[in-house]
Coordinates of C-alpha atoms and ligand atoms in Angstrom, one line a residue:
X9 CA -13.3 -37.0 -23.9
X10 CA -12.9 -34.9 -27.1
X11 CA -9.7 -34.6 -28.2
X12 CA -9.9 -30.7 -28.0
X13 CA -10.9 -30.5 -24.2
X14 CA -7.2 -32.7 -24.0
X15 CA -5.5 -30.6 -21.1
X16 CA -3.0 -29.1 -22.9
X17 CA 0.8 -28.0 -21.6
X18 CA 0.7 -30.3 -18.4
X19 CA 3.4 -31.8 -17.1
X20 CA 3.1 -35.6 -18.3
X21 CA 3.7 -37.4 -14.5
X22 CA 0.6 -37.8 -12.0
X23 CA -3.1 -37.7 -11.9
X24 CA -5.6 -35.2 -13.6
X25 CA -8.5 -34.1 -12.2
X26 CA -10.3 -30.9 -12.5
X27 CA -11.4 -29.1 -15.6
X28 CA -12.1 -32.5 -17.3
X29 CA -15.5 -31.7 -15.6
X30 CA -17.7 -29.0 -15.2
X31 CA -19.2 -29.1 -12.0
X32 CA -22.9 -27.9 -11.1
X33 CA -23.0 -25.3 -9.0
X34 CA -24.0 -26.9 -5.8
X35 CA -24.9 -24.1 -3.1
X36 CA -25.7 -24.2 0.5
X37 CA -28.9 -22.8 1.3
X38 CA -29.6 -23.1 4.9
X39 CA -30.7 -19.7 6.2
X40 CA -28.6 -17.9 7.4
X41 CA -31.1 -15.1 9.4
X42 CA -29.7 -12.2 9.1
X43 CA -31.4 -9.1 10.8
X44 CA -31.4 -6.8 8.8
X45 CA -30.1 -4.4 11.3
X46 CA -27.7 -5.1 14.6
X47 CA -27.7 -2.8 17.5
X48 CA -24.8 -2.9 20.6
X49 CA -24.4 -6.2 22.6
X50 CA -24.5 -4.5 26.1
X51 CA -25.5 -5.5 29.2
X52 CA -27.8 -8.5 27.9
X53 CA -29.6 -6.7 25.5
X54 CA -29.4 -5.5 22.4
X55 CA -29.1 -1.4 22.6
X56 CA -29.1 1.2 20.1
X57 CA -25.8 3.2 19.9
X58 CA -25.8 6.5 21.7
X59 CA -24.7 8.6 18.3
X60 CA -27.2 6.9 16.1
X61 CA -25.0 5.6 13.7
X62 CA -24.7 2.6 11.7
X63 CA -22.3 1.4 9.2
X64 CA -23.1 -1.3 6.2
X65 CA -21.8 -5.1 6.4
X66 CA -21.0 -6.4 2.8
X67 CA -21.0 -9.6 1.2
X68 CA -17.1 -10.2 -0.2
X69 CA -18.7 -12.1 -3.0
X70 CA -21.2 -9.9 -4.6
X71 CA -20.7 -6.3 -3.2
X72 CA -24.5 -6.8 -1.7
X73 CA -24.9 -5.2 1.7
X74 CA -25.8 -7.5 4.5
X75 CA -26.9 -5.4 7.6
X76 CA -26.4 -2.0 9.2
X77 CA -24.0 -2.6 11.8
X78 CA -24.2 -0.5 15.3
X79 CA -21.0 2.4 15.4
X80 CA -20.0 2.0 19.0
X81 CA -18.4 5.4 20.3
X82 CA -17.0 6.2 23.5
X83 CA -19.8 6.4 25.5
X84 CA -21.5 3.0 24.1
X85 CA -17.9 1.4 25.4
X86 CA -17.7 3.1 28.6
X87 CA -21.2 1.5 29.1
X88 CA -20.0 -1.7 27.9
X89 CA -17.2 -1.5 30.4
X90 CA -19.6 -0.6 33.6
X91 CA -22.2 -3.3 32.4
X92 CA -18.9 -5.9 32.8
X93 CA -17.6 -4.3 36.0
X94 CA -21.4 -4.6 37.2
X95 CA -21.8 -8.5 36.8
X96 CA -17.9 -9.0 37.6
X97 CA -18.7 -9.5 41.6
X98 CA -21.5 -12.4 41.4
X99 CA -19.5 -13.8 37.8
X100 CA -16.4 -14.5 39.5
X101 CA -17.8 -15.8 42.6
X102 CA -19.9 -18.5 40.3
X103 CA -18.9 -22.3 41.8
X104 CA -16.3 -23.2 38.5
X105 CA -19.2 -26.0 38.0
X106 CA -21.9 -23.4 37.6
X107 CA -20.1 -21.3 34.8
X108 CA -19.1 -24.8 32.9
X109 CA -22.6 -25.0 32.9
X110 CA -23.3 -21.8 30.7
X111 CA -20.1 -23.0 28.4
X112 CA -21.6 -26.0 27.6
X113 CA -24.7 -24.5 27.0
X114 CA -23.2 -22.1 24.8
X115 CA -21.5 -25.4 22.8
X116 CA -24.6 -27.2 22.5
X117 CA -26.6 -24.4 20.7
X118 CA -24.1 -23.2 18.7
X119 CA -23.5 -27.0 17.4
X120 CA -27.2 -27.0 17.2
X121 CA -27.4 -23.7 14.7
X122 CA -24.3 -25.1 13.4
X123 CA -25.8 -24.6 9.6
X124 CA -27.1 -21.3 9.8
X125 CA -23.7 -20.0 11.9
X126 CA -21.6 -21.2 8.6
X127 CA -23.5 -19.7 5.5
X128 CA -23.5 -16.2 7.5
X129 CA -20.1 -16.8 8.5
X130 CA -19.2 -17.2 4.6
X131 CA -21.6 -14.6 4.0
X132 CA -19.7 -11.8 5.9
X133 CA -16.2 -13.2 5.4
X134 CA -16.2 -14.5 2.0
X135 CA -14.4 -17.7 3.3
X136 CA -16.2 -21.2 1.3
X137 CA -18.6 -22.8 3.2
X138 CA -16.6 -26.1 3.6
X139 CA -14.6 -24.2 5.4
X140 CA -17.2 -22.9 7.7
X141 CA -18.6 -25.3 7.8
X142 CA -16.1 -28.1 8.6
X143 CA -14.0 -26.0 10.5
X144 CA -14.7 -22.5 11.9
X145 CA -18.3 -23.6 13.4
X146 CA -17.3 -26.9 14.7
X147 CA -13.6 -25.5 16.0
X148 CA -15.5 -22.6 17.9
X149 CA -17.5 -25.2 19.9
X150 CA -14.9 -27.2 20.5
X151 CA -13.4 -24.3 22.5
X152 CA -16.7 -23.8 24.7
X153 CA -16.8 -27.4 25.3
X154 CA -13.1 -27.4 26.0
X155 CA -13.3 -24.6 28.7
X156 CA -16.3 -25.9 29.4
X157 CA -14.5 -28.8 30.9
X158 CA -12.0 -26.7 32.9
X159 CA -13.9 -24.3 34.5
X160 CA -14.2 -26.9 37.5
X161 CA -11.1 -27.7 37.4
X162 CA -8.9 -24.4 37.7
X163 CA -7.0 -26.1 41.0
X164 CA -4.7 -27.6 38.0
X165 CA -4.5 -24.5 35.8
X166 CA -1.5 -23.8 37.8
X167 CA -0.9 -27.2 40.5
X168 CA 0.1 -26.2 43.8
X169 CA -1.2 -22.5 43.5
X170 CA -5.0 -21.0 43.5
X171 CA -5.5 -19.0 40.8
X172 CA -8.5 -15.8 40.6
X173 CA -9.9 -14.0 37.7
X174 CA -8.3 -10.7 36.7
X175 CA -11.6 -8.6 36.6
X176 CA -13.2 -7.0 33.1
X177 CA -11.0 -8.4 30.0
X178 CA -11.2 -5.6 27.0
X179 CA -11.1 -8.0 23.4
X180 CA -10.3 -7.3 19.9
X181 CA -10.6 -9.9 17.0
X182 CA -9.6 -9.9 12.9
X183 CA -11.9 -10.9 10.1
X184 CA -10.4 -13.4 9.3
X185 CA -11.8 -16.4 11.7
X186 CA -14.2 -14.0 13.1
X187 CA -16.2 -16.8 14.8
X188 CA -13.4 -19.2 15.7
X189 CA -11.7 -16.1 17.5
X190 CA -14.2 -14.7 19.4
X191 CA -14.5 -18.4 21.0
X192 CA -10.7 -18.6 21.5
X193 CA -11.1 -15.2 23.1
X194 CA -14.2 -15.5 25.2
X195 CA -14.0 -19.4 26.4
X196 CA -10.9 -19.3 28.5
X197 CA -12.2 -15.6 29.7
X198 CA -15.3 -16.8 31.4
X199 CA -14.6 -20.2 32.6
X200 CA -11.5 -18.6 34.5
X201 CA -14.3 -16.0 35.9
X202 CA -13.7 -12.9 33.7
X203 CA -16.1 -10.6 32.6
X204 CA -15.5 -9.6 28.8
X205 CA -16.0 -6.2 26.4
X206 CA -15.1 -7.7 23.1
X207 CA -15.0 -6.0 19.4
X208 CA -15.2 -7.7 16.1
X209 CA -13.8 -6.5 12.9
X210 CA -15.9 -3.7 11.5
X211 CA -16.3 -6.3 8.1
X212 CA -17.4 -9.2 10.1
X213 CA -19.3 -8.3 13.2
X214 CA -22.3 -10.7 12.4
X215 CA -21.3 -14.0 14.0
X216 CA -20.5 -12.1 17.0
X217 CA -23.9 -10.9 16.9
X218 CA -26.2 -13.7 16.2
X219 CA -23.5 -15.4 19.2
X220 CA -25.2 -12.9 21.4
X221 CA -28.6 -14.4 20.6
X222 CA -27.3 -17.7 22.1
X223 CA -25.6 -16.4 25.0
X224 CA -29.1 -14.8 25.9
X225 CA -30.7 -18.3 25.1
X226 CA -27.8 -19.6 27.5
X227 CA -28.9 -17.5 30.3
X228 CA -25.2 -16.4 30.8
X229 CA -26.1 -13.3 33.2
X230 CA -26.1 -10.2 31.4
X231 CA -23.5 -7.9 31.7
X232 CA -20.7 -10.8 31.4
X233 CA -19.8 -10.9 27.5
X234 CA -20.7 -7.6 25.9
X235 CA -19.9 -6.5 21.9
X236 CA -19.5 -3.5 20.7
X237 CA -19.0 -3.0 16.7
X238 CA -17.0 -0.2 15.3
X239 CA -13.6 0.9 13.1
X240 CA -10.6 1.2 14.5
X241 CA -11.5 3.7 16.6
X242 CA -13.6 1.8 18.6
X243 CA -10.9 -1.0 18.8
X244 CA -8.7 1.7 20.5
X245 CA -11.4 2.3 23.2
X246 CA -12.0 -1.0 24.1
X247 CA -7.6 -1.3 24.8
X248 CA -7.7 1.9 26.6
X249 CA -10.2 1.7 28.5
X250 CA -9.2 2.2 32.1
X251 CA -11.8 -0.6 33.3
X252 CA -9.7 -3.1 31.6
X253 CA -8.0 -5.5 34.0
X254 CA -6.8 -7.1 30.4
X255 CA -6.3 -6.6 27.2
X256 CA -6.4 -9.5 24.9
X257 CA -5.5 -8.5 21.1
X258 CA -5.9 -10.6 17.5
X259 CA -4.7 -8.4 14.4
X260 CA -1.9 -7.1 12.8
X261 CA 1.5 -6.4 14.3
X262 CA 1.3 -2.3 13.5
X263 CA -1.9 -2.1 15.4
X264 CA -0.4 -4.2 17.7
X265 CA 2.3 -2.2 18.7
X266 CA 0.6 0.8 18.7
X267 CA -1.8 -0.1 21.5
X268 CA 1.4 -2.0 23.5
X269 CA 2.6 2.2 22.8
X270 CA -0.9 3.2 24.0
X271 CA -0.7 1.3 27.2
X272 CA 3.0 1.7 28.3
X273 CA 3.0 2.7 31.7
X274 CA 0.1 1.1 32.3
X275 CA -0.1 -1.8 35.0
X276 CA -2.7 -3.5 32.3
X277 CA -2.1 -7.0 31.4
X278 CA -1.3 -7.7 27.7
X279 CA -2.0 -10.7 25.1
X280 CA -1.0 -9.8 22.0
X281 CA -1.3 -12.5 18.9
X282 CA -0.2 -11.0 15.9
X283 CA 1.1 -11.0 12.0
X284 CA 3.0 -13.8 10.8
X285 CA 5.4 -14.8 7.4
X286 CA 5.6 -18.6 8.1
X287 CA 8.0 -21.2 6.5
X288 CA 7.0 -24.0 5.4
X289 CA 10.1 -26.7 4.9
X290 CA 9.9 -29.5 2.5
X291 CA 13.0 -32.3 2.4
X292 CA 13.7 -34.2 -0.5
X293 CA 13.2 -37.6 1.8
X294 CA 9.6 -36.1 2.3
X295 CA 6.6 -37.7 1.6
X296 CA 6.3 -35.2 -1.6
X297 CA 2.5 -35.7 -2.7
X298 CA 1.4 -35.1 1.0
X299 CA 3.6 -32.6 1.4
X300 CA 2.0 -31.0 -1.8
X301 CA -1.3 -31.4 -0.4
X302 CA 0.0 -29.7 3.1
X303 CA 1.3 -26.7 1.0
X304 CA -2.0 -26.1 -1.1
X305 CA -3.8 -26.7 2.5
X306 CA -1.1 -24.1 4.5
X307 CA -1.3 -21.4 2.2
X308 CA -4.7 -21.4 0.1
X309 CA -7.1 -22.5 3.3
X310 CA -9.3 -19.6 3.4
X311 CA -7.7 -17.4 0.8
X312 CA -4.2 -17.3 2.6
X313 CA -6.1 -15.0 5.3
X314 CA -4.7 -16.9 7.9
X315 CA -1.9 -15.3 10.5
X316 CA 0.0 -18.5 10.8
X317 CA -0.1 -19.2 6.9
X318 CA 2.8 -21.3 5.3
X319 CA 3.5 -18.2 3.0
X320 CA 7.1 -18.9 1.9
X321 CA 7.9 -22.7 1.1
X322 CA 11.3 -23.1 1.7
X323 CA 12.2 -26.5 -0.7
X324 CA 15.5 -29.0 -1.1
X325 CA 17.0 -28.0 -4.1
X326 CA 17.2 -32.0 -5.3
X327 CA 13.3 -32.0 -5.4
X328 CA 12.8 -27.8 -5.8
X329 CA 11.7 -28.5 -9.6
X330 CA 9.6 -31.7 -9.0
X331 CA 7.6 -30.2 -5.8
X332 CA 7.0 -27.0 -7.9
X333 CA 5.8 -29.0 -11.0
X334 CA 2.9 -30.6 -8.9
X335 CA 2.5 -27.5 -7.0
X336 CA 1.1 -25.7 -10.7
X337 CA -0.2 -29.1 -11.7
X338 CA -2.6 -29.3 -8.2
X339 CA -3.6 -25.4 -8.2
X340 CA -4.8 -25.4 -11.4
X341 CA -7.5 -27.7 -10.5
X342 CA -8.6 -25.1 -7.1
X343 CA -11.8 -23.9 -8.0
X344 CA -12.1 -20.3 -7.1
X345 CA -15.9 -18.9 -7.2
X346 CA -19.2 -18.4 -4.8
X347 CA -17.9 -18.7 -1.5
X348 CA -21.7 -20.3 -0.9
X349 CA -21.0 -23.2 -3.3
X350 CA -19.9 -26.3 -1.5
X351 CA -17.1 -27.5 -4.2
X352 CA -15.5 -23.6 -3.9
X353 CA -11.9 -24.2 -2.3
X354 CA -11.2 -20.6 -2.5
X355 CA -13.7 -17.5 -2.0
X356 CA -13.8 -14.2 -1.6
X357 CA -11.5 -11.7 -0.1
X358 CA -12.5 -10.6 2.7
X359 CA -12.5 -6.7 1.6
X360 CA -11.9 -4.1 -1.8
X361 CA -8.7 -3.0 0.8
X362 CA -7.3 -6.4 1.3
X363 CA -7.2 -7.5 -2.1
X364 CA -5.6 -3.5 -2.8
X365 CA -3.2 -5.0 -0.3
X366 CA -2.9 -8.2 -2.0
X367 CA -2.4 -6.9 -5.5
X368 CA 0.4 -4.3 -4.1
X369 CA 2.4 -6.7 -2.7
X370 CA 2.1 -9.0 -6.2
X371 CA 3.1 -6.7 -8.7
X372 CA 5.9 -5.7 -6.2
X373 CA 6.6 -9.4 -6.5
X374 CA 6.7 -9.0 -10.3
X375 CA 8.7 -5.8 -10.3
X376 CA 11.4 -7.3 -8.3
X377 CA 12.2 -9.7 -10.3
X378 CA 10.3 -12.7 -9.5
X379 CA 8.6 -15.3 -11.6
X380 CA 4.8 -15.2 -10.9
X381 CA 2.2 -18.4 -11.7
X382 CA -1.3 -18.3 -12.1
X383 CA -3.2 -20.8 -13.3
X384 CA -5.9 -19.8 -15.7
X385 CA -9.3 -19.5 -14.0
X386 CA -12.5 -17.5 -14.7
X387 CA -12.7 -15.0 -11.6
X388 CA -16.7 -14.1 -10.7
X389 CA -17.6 -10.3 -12.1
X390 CA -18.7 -9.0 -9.1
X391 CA -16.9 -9.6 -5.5
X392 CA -13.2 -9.6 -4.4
X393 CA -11.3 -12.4 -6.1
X394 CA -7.4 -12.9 -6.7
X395 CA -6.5 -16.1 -7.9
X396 CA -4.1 -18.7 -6.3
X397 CA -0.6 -17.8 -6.9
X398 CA 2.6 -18.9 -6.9
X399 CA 6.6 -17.1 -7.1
X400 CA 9.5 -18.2 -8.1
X401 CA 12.8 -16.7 -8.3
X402 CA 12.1 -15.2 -5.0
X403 CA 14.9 -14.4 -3.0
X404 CA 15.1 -13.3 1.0
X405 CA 15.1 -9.5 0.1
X406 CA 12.0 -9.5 -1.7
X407 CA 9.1 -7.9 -0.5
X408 CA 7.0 -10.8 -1.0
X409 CA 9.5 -13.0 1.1
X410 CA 9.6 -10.9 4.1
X411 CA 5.6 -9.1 4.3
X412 CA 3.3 -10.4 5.4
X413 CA 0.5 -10.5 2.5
X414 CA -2.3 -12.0 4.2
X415 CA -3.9 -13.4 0.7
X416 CA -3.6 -16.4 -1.8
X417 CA 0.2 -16.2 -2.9
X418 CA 3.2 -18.7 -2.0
X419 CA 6.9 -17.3 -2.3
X420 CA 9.2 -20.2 -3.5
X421 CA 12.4 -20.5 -2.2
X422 CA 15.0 -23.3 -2.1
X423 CA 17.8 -24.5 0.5
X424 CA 20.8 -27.0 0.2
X425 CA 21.0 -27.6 3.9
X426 CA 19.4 -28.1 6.8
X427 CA 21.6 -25.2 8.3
X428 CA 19.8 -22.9 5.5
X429 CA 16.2 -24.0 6.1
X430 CA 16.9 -23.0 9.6
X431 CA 18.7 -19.7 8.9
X432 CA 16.5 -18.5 6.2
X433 CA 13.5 -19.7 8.3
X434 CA 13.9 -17.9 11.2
X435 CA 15.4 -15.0 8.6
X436 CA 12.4 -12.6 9.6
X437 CA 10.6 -10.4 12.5
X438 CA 7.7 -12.9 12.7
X439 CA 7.6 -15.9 14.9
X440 CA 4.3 -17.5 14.6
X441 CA 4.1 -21.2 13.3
X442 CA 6.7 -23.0 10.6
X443 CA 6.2 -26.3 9.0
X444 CA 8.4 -29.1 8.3
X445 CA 7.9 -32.3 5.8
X446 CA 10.9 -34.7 6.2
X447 CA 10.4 -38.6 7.1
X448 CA 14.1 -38.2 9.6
X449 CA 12.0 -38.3 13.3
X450 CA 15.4 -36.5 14.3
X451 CA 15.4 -33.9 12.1
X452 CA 11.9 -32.8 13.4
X453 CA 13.0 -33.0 16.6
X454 CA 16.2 -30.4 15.9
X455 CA 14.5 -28.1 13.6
X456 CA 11.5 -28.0 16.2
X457 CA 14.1 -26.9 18.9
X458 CA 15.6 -24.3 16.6
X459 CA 12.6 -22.5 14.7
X460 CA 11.6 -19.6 16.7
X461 CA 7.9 -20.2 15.9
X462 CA 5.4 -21.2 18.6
X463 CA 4.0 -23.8 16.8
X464 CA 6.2 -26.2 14.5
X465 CA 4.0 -28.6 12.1
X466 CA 5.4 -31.8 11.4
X467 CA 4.4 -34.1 7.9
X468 CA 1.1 -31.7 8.4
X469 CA 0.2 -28.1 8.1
X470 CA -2.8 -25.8 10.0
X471 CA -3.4 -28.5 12.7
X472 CA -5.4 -27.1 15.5
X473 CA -7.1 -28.1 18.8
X474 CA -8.8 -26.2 21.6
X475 CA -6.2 -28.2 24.4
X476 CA -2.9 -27.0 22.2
X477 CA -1.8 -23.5 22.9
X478 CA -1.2 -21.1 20.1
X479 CA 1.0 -17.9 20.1
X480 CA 4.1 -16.3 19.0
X481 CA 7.8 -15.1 19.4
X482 CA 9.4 -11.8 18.2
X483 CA 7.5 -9.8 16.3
X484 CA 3.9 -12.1 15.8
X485 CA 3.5 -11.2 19.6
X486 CA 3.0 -13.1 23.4
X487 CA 1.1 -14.8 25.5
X488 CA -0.9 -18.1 24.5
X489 CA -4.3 -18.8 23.3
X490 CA -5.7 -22.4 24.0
X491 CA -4.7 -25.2 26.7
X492 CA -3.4 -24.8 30.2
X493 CA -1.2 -22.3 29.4
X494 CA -4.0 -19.6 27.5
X495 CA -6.3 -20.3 30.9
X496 CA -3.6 -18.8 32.7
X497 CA -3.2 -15.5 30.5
X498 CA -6.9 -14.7 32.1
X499 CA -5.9 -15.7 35.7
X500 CA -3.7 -13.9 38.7
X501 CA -2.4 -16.0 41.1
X502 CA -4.4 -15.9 44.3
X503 CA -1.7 -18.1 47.0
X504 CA 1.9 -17.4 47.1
X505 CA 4.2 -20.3 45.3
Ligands
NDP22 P1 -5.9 -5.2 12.1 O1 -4.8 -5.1 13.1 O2 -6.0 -4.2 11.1 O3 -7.3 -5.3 12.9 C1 -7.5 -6.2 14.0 C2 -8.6 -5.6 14.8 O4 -8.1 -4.5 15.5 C3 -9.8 -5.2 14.1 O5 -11.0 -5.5 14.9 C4 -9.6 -3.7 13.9 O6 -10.8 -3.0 13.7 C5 -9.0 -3.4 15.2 N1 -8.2 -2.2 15.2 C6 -7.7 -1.4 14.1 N2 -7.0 -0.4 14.6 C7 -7.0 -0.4 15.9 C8 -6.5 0.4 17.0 N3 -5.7 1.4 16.7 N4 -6.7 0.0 18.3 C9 -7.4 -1.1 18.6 N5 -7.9 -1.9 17.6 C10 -7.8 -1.6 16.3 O7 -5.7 -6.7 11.5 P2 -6.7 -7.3 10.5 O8 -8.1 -7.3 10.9 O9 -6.3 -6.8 9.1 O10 -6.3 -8.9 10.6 C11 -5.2 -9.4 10.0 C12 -4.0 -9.5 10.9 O11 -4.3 -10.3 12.1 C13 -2.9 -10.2 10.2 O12 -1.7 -9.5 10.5 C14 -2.9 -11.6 10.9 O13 -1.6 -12.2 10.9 C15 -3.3 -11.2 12.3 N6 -3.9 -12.4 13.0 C16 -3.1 -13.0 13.9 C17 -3.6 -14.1 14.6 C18 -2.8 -14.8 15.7 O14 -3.3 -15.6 16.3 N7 -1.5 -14.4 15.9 C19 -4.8 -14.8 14.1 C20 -5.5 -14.1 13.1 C21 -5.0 -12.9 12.5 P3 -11.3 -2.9 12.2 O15 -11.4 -4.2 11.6 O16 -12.6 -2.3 12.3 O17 -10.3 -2.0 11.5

C-alpha cells in the first residue's frame, strides 16, 4: 500500500477495513418490471380511478420517475370498501384449510419472484438491495407462510373460546418496509377470515401493486385484499370509512392520533403501531465489538427509517470513550451510494421531505450544543443522501434525544447506573423496542421487566420473526402485530369465556 493512501487520524487499536480498497461497483440487475403505469387494486382487477388522476413514483436515488401511480378519491375507496363487504360472506365462511391454501400460495410466488420483488422494492424506497433482498422479501413471505400455518388452526388463537372474523379491515402502511408491512398487515387479516382495503404510502405503492399481480395468480377471490394508492387524504378515507369493522394503522404518532380523534365515538376497532425513540443500552461487562456491530446494525439498517430504531445509545461511562472510538472507527468504513449496488450498506432516503426532516433535526442537534461526527464520504450528485452520523454531548433535553428523526443519526448519551439506563430509557413518550448489551443474565432479566418498550433486545438488536409479536406502549401505540396475539387483533370472540 502506498504510504500516502496510509489511513490517516485513526485511532491505533483494532482492525482496518474499508477505504484501503476501492470496490467495483457491483449492481443487481434482475428486472424489476415495472409498468409503466398502476391503476386501483379493486375488486380483483386492476381499475382506473374515477377522477383520472395519477401521481408520479420516484426513484430516491436518482430523482428518475418510476410509474404514474393511481389517485384514489372517495369514490374509488367507497368502491374498494363494497368490493370487500361483497366477498366478506363466502371469505369468512372459507374452511381455515381452504384460505391457508391461498396464503401459501401467496408465499410460494412471492419467494419465487423473490429477485425482481427486491430491486423494485430498492427502486421505490431507496433501501440497498441486501436489504431487500436478505430481509424485506424473504421476511414478507415468512409472514404468509406463517399465517399460512394458522389459518387451520384458529381453535388455539384463543384456547377454550371460538373466535370469528371482524368483517372488512380498513389498512394503512409507511414507506418505510412497504412490502414487509403490507404482509404483517394482510397475513393475519385473511387467514383469521377478514376481508381487507389497504393503502400504501403515496412514495412506495409499487410492491403493493405488483403483490396484486400474485394475489390474482393465487386465485385469492376478488374482492378480498383490495389497494387503493393516494396522499394522505386517501389514508383518511380508508380509517373513516364507515364499512370498516377495523382499522389497522403503521405511521407516525401525529397521524396517528389524529385518526384515533377521527374515530372517537366510534365502536370501530383500533391497531395503531406508531413512532418510536428507542434506547439502546450498552454495559461495560458487554461484549463491546458485538455490541458495536448491534449499534451500526440498530440505527444505520435501512438509513435509520426504521420505527423501532436504536436511535439514542445510552453507554457505561467506564467504556463511553472506547465504545465511541470504534463506533467512528466502524462507520467510516459504511459505504453509502446506489441503493442498487450490492456492497451499499446505506441508500437513499426515502424522499426530498424526509431528508428536509432529517437535516432539521441535525443542525438543531448542532445548534444545541452537541458534538456531531461524520465520517468523510463522497455522497452521489443526484438522489437523497445524508451520511451516517453520530452526537455527542447530547443531553436528555435535546431535540435530537427526544424526536423521533427517522434517518441515519445516533444520539450518544452515557449512564453510571443501571438505575439511570432505566430512568433515562424510559425518559420519553415512545414505547416501542429498547436494546440491552450486558453479559449479567439477571440484569436482562430486570431491565426487560422495567423498560416500557414492547420488545426488549438482548446482546442483539432488530431481531424479527413472523411468530413474535410486535407493538408498543405509551405514545408508539397498541395492539400487536405478529404471533398469537396480532391473530387476535383481527378476531371477535364468537363463544362466551
Ligand atoms: P405517516 O404517519 O406520515 O404516514 C403513514 C401512512 O399514513 C402513509 O400511508 C400516509 O400516506 C398515511 N397518512 C398520512 N396522513 C394520514 C391521515 N390523516 N389519515 C390516514 N392516513 C394518513 O408516517 P410515515 O409514512 O412518515 O412513516 C414513518 C412513521 O411510521 C414513523 O413515525 C415510524 O416510527 C412509524 N412506523 C411505525 C412502525 C411500527 O410498527 N410501530 C413501523 C414502521 C413505521 P402518505 O404516505 O401518502 O402521506
Amino acid at each position: 500500500m502506498p504510504a500516502s493512501r496510509k489511513p490517516q487520524g485513526r485511532p491505533r487499536a483494532g482492525l482496518i477495513f474499508g477505504d484501503l480498497w476501492d470496490f467495483d461497483p457491483a449492481p443487481e440487475t434482475a428486472d424489476p418490471k415495472l409498468r409503466e403505469r398502476y391503476d386501483l387494486f379493486i375488486g380483483g382487477r386492476f381499475v382506473r380511478p374515477r377522477s383520472g388522476k395519477y401521481f408520479d413514483s420516484i426513484n430516491p436515488a436518482n430523482e428518475r420517475k418510476l410509474a404514474d401511480i393511481a389517485l384514489a378519491g372517495p369514490a374509488d375507496v367507497d368502491a374498494a370498501y363494497r368490493a370487500a363487504a361483497g366477498a366478506f360472506r363466502s371469505w369468512a365462511a372459507t374452511p381455515g384449510r381452504e384460505r391457508g391454501k391461498y396464503l401459501f400460495r401467496i408465499a410460494r410466488l412471492l419467494q419465487d419472484r423473490a429477485r425482481e420483488f427486491a430491486v423494485a422494492e430498492t427502486m421505490d424506497g431507496g433501501k440497498p438491495i441486501r436489504e431487500s433482498r436478505d430481509f424485506d422479501v424473504p421476511m414478507a413471505a415468512a409472514h404468509f407462510f406463517y399465517h399460512a400455518g394458522w389459518a387451520d388452526k384458529l381453535e388455539y388463537v384463543a384456547p377454550g373460546r371460538a373466535v370469528a372474523p371482524l368483517g372488512v379491515v380498513g389498512q394503512v402502511i409507511p414507506w418505510n418496509f412497504p412490502l414487509l408491512m403490507l404482509a404483517w398487515k394482510l397475513a393475519p387479516a385473511l387467514a383469521m377470515g377478514n376481508c381487507v382495503v389497504l393503502k400504501p404510502a403515496e412514495t412506495t405503492s409499487i410492491t403493493a401493486l405488483k403483490l396484486a399481480g400474485i394475489l390474482q395468480d393465487a386465485g385469492l377471490p376478488p374482492g378480498v385484499v383490495n389497494f387503493v394508492t393516494g396522499a394522505g387524504k386517501t389514508g383518511a378515507l380508508v380509517m373513516g370509512h364507515p364499512g370498516a369493522a377495523k382499522v389497522a394503522f403503521t405511521g407516525s404518532t401525529e397521524v396517528g392520533k389524529a385518526i384515533m380523534r377521527q374515530l372517537a365515538g366510534t365502536d370501530r376497532r383500533m391497531t395503531m403501531e406508531l413512532g418510536g425513540k428507542a434506547a439502546n443500552i450498552v454495559f461495560d461487562d458487554a461484549p463491546i465489538d458485538q455490541a458495536v456491530e448491534g449499534i451500526v446494525d440498530g440505527i444505520f439498517f435501512n438509513q435509520g427509517h426504521v420505527c423501532c430504531a436504536g436511535s439514542r445509545l445510552l453507554v457505561h461511562e467506564p467504556v463511553a470513550d472506547l465504545v465511541t472510538s470504534k463506533l467512528k472507527n466502524r462507520i467510516r468504513v459504511l459505504r453509502v451510494g446506489d441503493p442498487l449496488d450490492k456492497n451499499t450498506d446505506l441508500g437513499a432516503i426515502n424522499s426530498r421531505a424526509q431528508l428536509a426532516t432529517i437535516r432539521r433535526l441535525v443542525a438543531a442537534g448542532v445548534r444545541e450544543g452537541a458534538v456531531m461526527f461524520q465520517p468523510p464520504c463522497r455522497l452521489p450528485e443526484r438522489g437523497f443522501y445524508f451520511p451516517p452520523t453520530l452526537f455527542t454531548g447530547v443531553t436528555q433535553s435535546h431535540r435530537i434525544a427526544r424526536e423521533e428523526i427517522f434517518g441515519p443519526v445516533l444520539s450518544i448519551l452515557t449512564f453510571r447506573t443501571v438505575d439511570e439506563a432505566i430512568e433515562k430509557a424510559n425518559n420519553t413518550p415512545y414505547g416501542l423496542s429498547a436494546g440491552v448489551w450486558t453479559d449479567k443474565g439477571s440484569r436482562i432479566l430486570r431491565m426487560s421487566t422495567e423498560l416500557k418498550a414492547g420488545v426488549v433486545w438482548a446482546n442483539t438488536f432488530n431481531r424479527f420473526d413472523p411468530s413474535s409479536p410486535f407493538g408498543g406502549y405509551k405514545e408508539s401505540g397498541f395492539g400487536r402485530e405478529g404471533g398469537r396475539q396480532g391473530l387476535l387483533d383481527y378476531a371477535r370472540y364468537a363463544s362466551p369465556p
